[in-house]
XYZ file of C-alpha atoms in Angstrom:
332
model
C 79.439 -69.087 -9.187
C 77.011 -68.423 -6.324
C 74.297 -70.443 -8.056
C 76.612 -73.452 -8.345
C 77.573 -73.192 -4.661
C 73.934 -73.011 -3.576
C 72.996 -76.038 -5.699
C 75.895 -78.101 -4.344
C 75.183 -77.219 -0.709
C 71.442 -77.846 -1.147
C 72.084 -81.245 -2.731
C 74.482 -82.182 0.081
C 72.008 -81.072 2.745
C 69.279 -83.177 1.181
C 71.593 -86.186 0.854
C 73.070 -85.983 4.365
C 70.191 -84.597 6.424
C 66.977 -84.561 4.417
C 63.998 -83.248 6.366
C 64.757 -83.777 10.086
C 61.663 -84.840 12.023
C 60.133 -81.945 13.965
C 61.992 -79.188 12.112
C 59.921 -76.451 10.446
C 59.479 -77.020 6.726
C 58.204 -74.656 3.990
C 55.742 -77.313 2.764
C 54.176 -77.459 6.231
C 53.526 -73.733 6.105
C 52.241 -73.949 2.524
C 49.961 -76.824 3.554
C 48.669 -74.835 6.516
C 47.766 -71.892 4.249
C 46.080 -74.190 1.727
C 44.066 -75.911 4.464
C 42.784 -72.647 5.942
C 41.934 -71.055 2.600
C 40.272 -74.253 1.369
C 38.051 -74.520 4.436
C 37.018 -70.880 4.116
C 36.404 -71.114 0.356
C 34.299 -74.279 0.500
C 32.154 -72.800 3.238
C 31.628 -69.618 1.221
C 31.259 -71.128 -2.271
C 28.501 -73.674 -2.855
C 28.032 -73.450 -6.644
C 30.272 -75.278 -9.127
C 31.236 -72.043 -10.925
C 32.123 -70.148 -7.754
C 34.114 -73.153 -6.538
C 36.102 -73.209 -9.784
C 36.817 -69.485 -9.470
C 37.774 -69.881 -5.814
C 40.085 -72.763 -6.757
C 41.792 -70.629 -9.399
C 42.221 -67.797 -6.899
C 43.601 -70.215 -4.310
C 46.158 -71.567 -6.773
C 47.324 -68.114 -7.815
C 47.614 -66.843 -4.244
C 49.480 -69.877 -2.916
C 51.857 -70.349 -5.849
C 52.774 -66.701 -6.406
C 52.757 -66.074 -2.666
C 55.182 -68.929 -1.998
C 57.585 -67.687 -4.652
C 57.327 -64.096 -3.416
C 57.942 -65.030 0.218
C 60.991 -67.056 -0.832
C 62.285 -64.130 -2.902
C 61.868 -61.639 -0.043
C 63.510 -63.958 2.483
C 66.544 -64.485 0.271
C 66.881 -60.801 -0.594
C 66.636 -59.835 3.082
C 69.300 -62.377 4.020
C 71.594 -61.126 1.251
C 71.108 -57.562 2.492
C 72.271 -58.583 5.963
C 75.284 -60.539 4.648
C 76.076 -62.416 1.409
C 77.065 -65.552 3.341
C 73.728 -65.522 5.174
C 72.009 -65.248 1.788
C 73.846 -68.302 0.474
C 73.054 -70.264 3.642
C 69.344 -69.433 3.529
C 69.115 -70.135 -0.202
C 70.780 -73.510 0.302
C 68.466 -74.495 3.151
C 65.322 -73.414 1.310
C 66.392 -75.189 -1.870
C 67.286 -78.362 0.046
C 63.769 -78.339 1.508
C 62.393 -78.507 -2.047
C 64.255 -81.752 -2.752
C 62.904 -84.983 -1.280
C 65.438 -87.575 -2.366
C 66.475 -88.604 1.144
C 62.903 -88.437 2.430
C 61.809 -90.769 -0.361
C 64.512 -93.284 0.530
C 63.732 -92.987 4.252
C 60.042 -93.691 3.625
C 60.838 -96.731 1.468
C 63.287 -98.164 4.013
C 60.780 -97.599 6.826
C 58.358 -99.960 5.068
C 60.932 -102.461 3.813
C 62.568 -103.080 7.184
C 59.535 -104.675 8.899
C 58.495 -106.289 5.612
C 61.793 -108.138 5.183
C 61.635 -109.099 8.857
C 58.273 -110.763 8.214
C 56.182 -108.217 10.135
C 53.412 -107.613 7.571
C 51.048 -105.728 9.941
C 53.753 -103.200 10.819
C 54.746 -102.785 7.152
C 51.093 -102.150 6.230
C 50.729 -99.654 9.071
C 53.821 -97.665 8.068
C 52.869 -97.788 4.380
C 49.511 -96.189 5.196
C 51.410 -92.988 6.106
C 52.711 -92.647 2.567
C 49.981 -93.895 0.203
C 46.294 -93.169 -0.264
C 45.241 -96.762 -0.966
C 43.866 -99.120 1.672
C 46.764 -101.056 3.168
C 45.238 -103.258 5.877
C 44.881 -106.339 3.664
C 47.834 -105.962 1.301
C 50.027 -108.988 0.647
C 53.825 -108.772 0.615
C 53.850 -108.488 -3.192
C 51.234 -105.711 -3.101
C 53.183 -103.810 -0.453
C 56.317 -103.998 -2.589
C 54.376 -102.765 -5.616
C 52.907 -99.893 -3.605
C 56.353 -98.814 -2.396
C 57.866 -99.024 -5.880
C 54.971 -97.064 -7.396
C 55.349 -94.374 -4.738
C 59.111 -94.153 -5.203
C 58.933 -93.967 -9.004
C 55.977 -91.583 -9.203
C 57.530 -89.153 -6.724
C 60.917 -89.327 -8.405
C 59.621 -86.735 -10.845
C 57.467 -84.364 -8.819
C 59.417 -84.576 -5.531
C 62.991 -84.753 -6.808
C 63.594 -83.976 -10.471
C 60.961 -81.292 -11.129
C 62.066 -79.065 -8.190
C 65.654 -79.365 -9.446
C 64.500 -78.493 -12.970
C 62.792 -75.281 -11.806
C 65.705 -74.376 -9.539
C 68.022 -74.594 -12.556
C 65.631 -72.628 -14.787
C 65.325 -69.947 -12.098
C 69.023 -69.161 -12.355
C 68.509 -67.997 -15.937
C 65.467 -65.839 -15.118
C 66.646 -62.282 -14.386
C 66.049 -61.089 -10.807
C 63.903 -64.124 -9.881
C 66.464 -66.849 -9.097
C 66.208 -70.495 -8.058
C 64.308 -70.253 -4.785
C 61.105 -68.521 -5.973
C 60.601 -70.920 -8.892
C 61.433 -74.030 -6.846
C 59.088 -72.953 -4.028
C 56.364 -72.018 -6.500
C 56.545 -75.490 -8.036
C 56.545 -77.064 -4.570
C 53.422 -75.048 -3.754
C 51.745 -76.294 -6.953
C 52.620 -79.888 -6.075
C 51.275 -79.440 -2.535
C 48.057 -77.946 -3.877
C 47.589 -80.931 -6.166
C 48.158 -83.418 -3.340
C 45.706 -81.620 -1.038
C 42.850 -80.488 -3.285
C 43.528 -81.900 -6.768
C 40.899 -84.661 -6.593
C 37.910 -85.454 -8.764
C 35.878 -86.564 -5.743
C 33.730 -84.195 -3.673
C 34.245 -81.684 -2.185
C 37.199 -80.914 -4.483
C 35.644 -81.846 -7.839
C 35.379 -78.247 -9.032
C 37.494 -76.505 -6.424
C 40.644 -78.538 -7.111
C 40.373 -78.633 -10.903
C 42.744 -75.713 -11.502
C 45.393 -76.983 -9.074
C 45.374 -80.461 -10.624
C 45.621 -79.194 -14.222
C 48.302 -76.633 -13.417
C 50.479 -79.203 -11.648
C 50.099 -81.505 -14.656
C 51.297 -78.717 -16.953
C 54.225 -77.693 -14.742
C 55.401 -81.298 -14.366
C 54.999 -82.285 -18.037
C 58.397 -81.113 -19.318
C 60.577 -82.192 -16.355
C 58.805 -85.565 -16.425
C 59.660 -86.165 -20.104
C 63.228 -85.016 -19.547
C 63.486 -87.392 -16.589
C 62.194 -90.290 -18.680
C 64.709 -89.504 -21.433
C 67.550 -89.244 -18.908
C 66.596 -92.542 -17.261
C 66.360 -94.205 -20.658
C 69.877 -93.035 -21.563
C 71.274 -94.089 -18.170
C 69.737 -97.541 -18.567
C 71.757 -98.195 -21.717
C 68.619 -99.327 -23.563
C 66.851 -96.076 -24.488
C 64.808 -97.446 -27.380
C 63.412 -100.282 -25.264
C 62.403 -97.874 -22.481
C 60.833 -95.458 -24.952
C 58.916 -98.268 -26.677
C 57.436 -99.512 -23.394
C 56.509 -95.975 -22.357
C 54.870 -95.287 -25.706
C 52.917 -98.516 -25.359
C 51.804 -98.320 -21.700
C 52.285 -94.838 -20.257
C 49.722 -93.263 -22.563
C 47.028 -95.537 -21.081
C 47.466 -94.002 -17.627
C 44.958 -91.223 -16.819
C 47.756 -89.085 -15.375
C 49.848 -87.332 -18.024
C 52.969 -87.627 -15.858
C 52.939 -90.330 -13.173
C 52.288 -93.058 -15.737
C 55.352 -92.010 -17.740
C 57.528 -91.801 -14.655
C 56.471 -95.207 -13.311
C 56.610 -96.841 -16.731
C 60.201 -95.740 -17.368
C 61.351 -97.407 -14.166
C 59.223 -100.505 -14.894
C 60.842 -100.865 -18.329
C 64.367 -100.484 -16.935
C 63.808 -102.851 -13.997
C 61.844 -105.423 -16.003
C 58.880 -105.364 -13.621
C 55.210 -104.527 -13.935
C 53.316 -101.873 -11.984
C 49.645 -100.989 -11.894
C 46.655 -103.211 -11.296
C 43.871 -103.205 -8.741
C 44.042 -100.904 -5.717
C 41.437 -100.270 -3.026
C 40.566 -96.772 -1.842
C 38.188 -96.496 1.125
C 36.761 -99.873 0.210
C 36.295 -99.072 -3.497
C 38.350 -100.984 -6.065
C 40.115 -98.965 -8.763
C 42.075 -100.451 -11.634
C 45.240 -98.731 -12.836
C 46.679 -99.592 -16.257
C 49.452 -102.160 -16.255
C 52.855 -100.561 -16.878
C 55.799 -102.592 -18.112
C 56.304 -106.340 -18.539
C 56.423 -108.724 -15.574
C 59.794 -110.235 -16.501
C 60.890 -110.230 -12.861
C 58.916 -109.994 -9.614
C 59.160 -106.771 -7.620
C 61.624 -107.244 -4.763
C 63.265 -104.914 -2.217
C 66.236 -104.759 -4.600
C 63.918 -103.410 -7.305
C 63.057 -100.508 -4.995
C 66.670 -99.831 -4.037
C 67.665 -99.909 -7.714
C 64.892 -97.409 -8.527
C 66.145 -95.085 -5.782
C 69.673 -95.415 -7.151
C 68.483 -94.568 -10.659
C 66.817 -91.426 -9.323
C 70.032 -90.439 -7.569
C 72.072 -90.926 -10.764
C 69.545 -88.865 -12.718
C 69.632 -86.101 -10.098
C 73.438 -86.033 -10.023
C 73.643 -85.922 -13.821
C 71.318 -82.921 -14.028
C 73.148 -81.282 -11.133
C 76.546 -81.811 -12.769
C 75.395 -80.429 -16.118
C 73.829 -77.369 -14.453
C 76.936 -76.627 -12.397
C 79.145 -76.971 -15.479
C 76.941 -74.464 -17.334
C 76.968 -72.016 -14.409
C 80.749 -72.214 -14.039
C 81.278 -71.816 -17.783
C 79.065 -68.733 -17.864
C 80.777 -67.197 -14.838
C 84.207 -67.829 -16.427
C 83.167 -66.270 -19.742
C 81.601 -63.170 -18.216
C 84.872 -61.337 -17.354
C 86.174 -62.082 -20.863
C 83.100 -60.504 -22.392
C 83.385 -57.601 -19.989
C 87.081 -56.831 -20.373
C 88.020 -58.651 -23.569
C 87.004 -57.951 -27.108
C 89.066 -57.079 -30.134
C 90.645 -53.948 -28.671
């Protein structure tokens, strides 16, 4: 019962409040630790082998450390008072979800774009994507926003929920440690998981581990989206055709599922620090990408999240209802 309450409160907090600007956030602390340890490690380790070993050590420390800190905080709060434990669990879990933050970021770009202020839209977009934005056309800005929204639907929304649900069934551990550990892995990947120097060897472990941890929730998300779309075989066919061409084992699948459902095409040429990079084309360009395409993608993510949440809560409530029967029932 407690697990269901925590999930519901966390989902409501994310939907209603999100991540208020200026408030402390676990990811900020995780990022601070990663930044300090990375700077120290790269100064100390100059050889490719030592950098790989340092990267592995960094990943282990940050991921296990994040889960352990979350576990200790929750246990301490429960020791003080059960209600305080539920409140802290809910807040920490809500911080692992980024559904509202994703929508807020998309709207922040779309508002000046639809008002015809391209320079402002490009400037705001630069806060959320790694590509060069100063020369993007309106169509390219819309594609960049849709790609960001659909890629992050998995690793910023659905995967944290997946590990929070799994954590409930892991004895002693619970939702918070697993959700925070995944969030730490995702943060590591975004900060050091690059093939370019100086992270070529140092970030290898973080990038591969995040790929592995996201693989299953990504496929489950794609399947869920396909079912929700009402045309599962079409979505699966497009993903099997295009997603496998993407170098990422997860983001290509996530983006491609949305592209197939919306009837749009993502991918193409992007510029990074003046260097052109070509991403595989995902989906068929049946319709152009519009602001409505982005809002529909956000709505699909919300439906997917709510479906998983509803199923998880139903399982938790069923288990909690059956437990007294098993305890006091029986044949005698």
